[in-house]
Every structure is written in structure tokens, then in C-alpha cells.
mmCIF file of C-alpha atoms in Angstrom:
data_model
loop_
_atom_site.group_PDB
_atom_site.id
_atom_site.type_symbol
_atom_site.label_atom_id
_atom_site.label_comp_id
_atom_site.label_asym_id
_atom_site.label_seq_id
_atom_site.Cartn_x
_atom_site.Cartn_y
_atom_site.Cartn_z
ATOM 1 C CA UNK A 266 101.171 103.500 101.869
ATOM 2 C CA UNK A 267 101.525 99.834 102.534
ATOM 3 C CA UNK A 268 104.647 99.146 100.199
ATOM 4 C CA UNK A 269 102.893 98.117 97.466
ATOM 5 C CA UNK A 270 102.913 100.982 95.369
ATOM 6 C CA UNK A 271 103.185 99.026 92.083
ATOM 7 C CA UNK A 272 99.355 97.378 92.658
ATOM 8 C CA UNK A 273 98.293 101.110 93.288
ATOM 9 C CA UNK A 274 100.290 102.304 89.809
ATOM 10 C CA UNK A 275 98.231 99.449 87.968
ATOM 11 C CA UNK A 276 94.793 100.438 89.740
ATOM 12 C CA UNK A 277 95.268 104.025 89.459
ATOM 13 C CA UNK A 278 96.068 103.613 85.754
ATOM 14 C CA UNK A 279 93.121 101.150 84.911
ATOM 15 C CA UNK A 280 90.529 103.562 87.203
ATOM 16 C CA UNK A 281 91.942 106.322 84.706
ATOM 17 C CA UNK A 282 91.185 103.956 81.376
ATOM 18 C CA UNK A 283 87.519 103.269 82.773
ATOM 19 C CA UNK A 284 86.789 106.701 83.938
ATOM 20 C CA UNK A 285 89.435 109.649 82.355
ATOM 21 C CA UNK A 286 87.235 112.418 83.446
ATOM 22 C CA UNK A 287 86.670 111.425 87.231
ATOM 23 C CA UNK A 288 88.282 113.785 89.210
ATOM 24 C CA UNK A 289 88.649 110.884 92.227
ATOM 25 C CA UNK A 290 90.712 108.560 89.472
ATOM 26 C CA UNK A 291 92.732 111.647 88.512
ATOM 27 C CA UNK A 292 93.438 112.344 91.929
ATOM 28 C CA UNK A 293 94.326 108.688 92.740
ATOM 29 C CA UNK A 294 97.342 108.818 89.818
ATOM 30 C CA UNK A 295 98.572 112.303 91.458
ATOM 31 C CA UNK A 296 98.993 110.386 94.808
ATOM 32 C CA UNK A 297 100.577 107.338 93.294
ATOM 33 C CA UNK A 298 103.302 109.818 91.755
ATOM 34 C CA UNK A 299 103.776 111.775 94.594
ATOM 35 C CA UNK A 300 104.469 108.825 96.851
ATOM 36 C CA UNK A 301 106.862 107.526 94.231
ATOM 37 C CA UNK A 302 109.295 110.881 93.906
ATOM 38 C CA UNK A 303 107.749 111.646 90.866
ATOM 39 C CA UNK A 304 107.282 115.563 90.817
ATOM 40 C CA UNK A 305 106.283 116.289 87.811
ATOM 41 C CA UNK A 306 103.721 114.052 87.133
ATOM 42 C CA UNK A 307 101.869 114.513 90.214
ATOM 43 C CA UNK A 308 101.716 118.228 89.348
ATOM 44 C CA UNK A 309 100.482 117.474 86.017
ATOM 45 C CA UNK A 310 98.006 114.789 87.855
ATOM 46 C CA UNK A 311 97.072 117.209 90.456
ATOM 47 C CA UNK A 312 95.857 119.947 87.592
ATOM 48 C CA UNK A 313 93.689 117.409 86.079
ATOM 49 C CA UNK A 314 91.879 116.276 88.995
ATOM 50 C CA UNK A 315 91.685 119.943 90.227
ATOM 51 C CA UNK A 316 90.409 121.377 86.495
ATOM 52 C CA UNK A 317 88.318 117.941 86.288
ATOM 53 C CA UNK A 318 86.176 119.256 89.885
ATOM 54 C CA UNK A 319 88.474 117.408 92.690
ATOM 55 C CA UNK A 320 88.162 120.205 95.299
ATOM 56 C CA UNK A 321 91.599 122.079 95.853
ATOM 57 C CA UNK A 322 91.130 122.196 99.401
ATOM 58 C CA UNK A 323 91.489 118.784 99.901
ATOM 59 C CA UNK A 324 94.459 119.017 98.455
ATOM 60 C CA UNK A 325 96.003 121.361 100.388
ATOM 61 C CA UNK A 326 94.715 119.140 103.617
ATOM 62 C CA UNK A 327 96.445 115.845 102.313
ATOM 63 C CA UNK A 328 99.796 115.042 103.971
ATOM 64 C CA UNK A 329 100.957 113.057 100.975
ATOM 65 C CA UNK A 330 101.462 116.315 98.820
ATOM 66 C CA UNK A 331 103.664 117.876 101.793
ATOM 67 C CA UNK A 332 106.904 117.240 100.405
ATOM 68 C CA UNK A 333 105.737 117.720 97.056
ATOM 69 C CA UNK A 334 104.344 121.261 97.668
ATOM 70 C CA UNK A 335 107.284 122.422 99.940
ATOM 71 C CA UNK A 336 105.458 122.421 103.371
ATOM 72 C CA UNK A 337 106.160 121.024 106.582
ATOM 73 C CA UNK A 338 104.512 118.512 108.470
ATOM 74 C CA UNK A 339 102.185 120.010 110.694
ATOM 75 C CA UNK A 340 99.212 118.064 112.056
ATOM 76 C CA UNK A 341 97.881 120.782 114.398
ATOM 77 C CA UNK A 342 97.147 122.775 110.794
ATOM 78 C CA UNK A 343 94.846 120.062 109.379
ATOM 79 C CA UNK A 344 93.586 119.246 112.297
ATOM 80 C CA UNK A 345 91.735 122.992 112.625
#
């Protein structure tokens, strides 16, 4: 979110190597990839972390995973 998406990559991954069944690292590496353009792996990311216990919900709440999931900004819905 601050440009340096790179650092994030390289924390996201090594999170993942410590910790490959937290469902907060898992999440972590779908929001690196969706930030970056890269579809497809924050799908496959996003199952993970969802079939590892990250609640879908939150998902669904996070603005990062708008453009990703086909939705429209819309602050006034995550707001209520």
C-alpha cells in the first residue's frame, strides 16, 4: 500500500515458510497478489487462507479484493 510491494512479497513469503498453515500468513500472500495484478494466485491464496480458518467475511469486507472479485467501490457497504 506504500509502494513497496516487493518487502511485502519477501515477508509474506517468509511468514508462509515459518507458519504454512496460518490462515493470517495465507491471507497476507493473497493480498500481496492481488495488489500486484496477479489474479490467479490471489484466488488460489484466498482458498487457502479461507479452507485454512481465515473467516470469509472478512474477505468480502476488504477493499483490496474489489477489483479482483468484480465489485465496485462502495464504502457506504462496509461501512454497515
Amino acid at each position: 500500500k506504500v509502494g513497496r510491494l516487493d518487502d511485502a512479497g519477501r515477508h509474506a513469503d517468509r511468514a508462509v515458510e515459518l507458519a504454512p498453515s496460518d490462515p493470517t500468513n495465507l491471507y497476507a500472500e493473497a493480498i500481496v497478489s492481488a495488489i500486484a495484478g496477479k489474479r490467479e494466485s490471489a484466488l488460489s491464496w484466498m482458498k487457502r487462507a479461507t479452507d485454512a480458518g481465515y473467516p470469509s467475511w472478512q474477505i468480502d469486507k476488504d477493499p483490496e479484493f474489489d477489483a479482483l472479485m468484480g465489485r465496485t467501490h462502495d464504502a457506504a457497504r462496509r461501512a454497515g
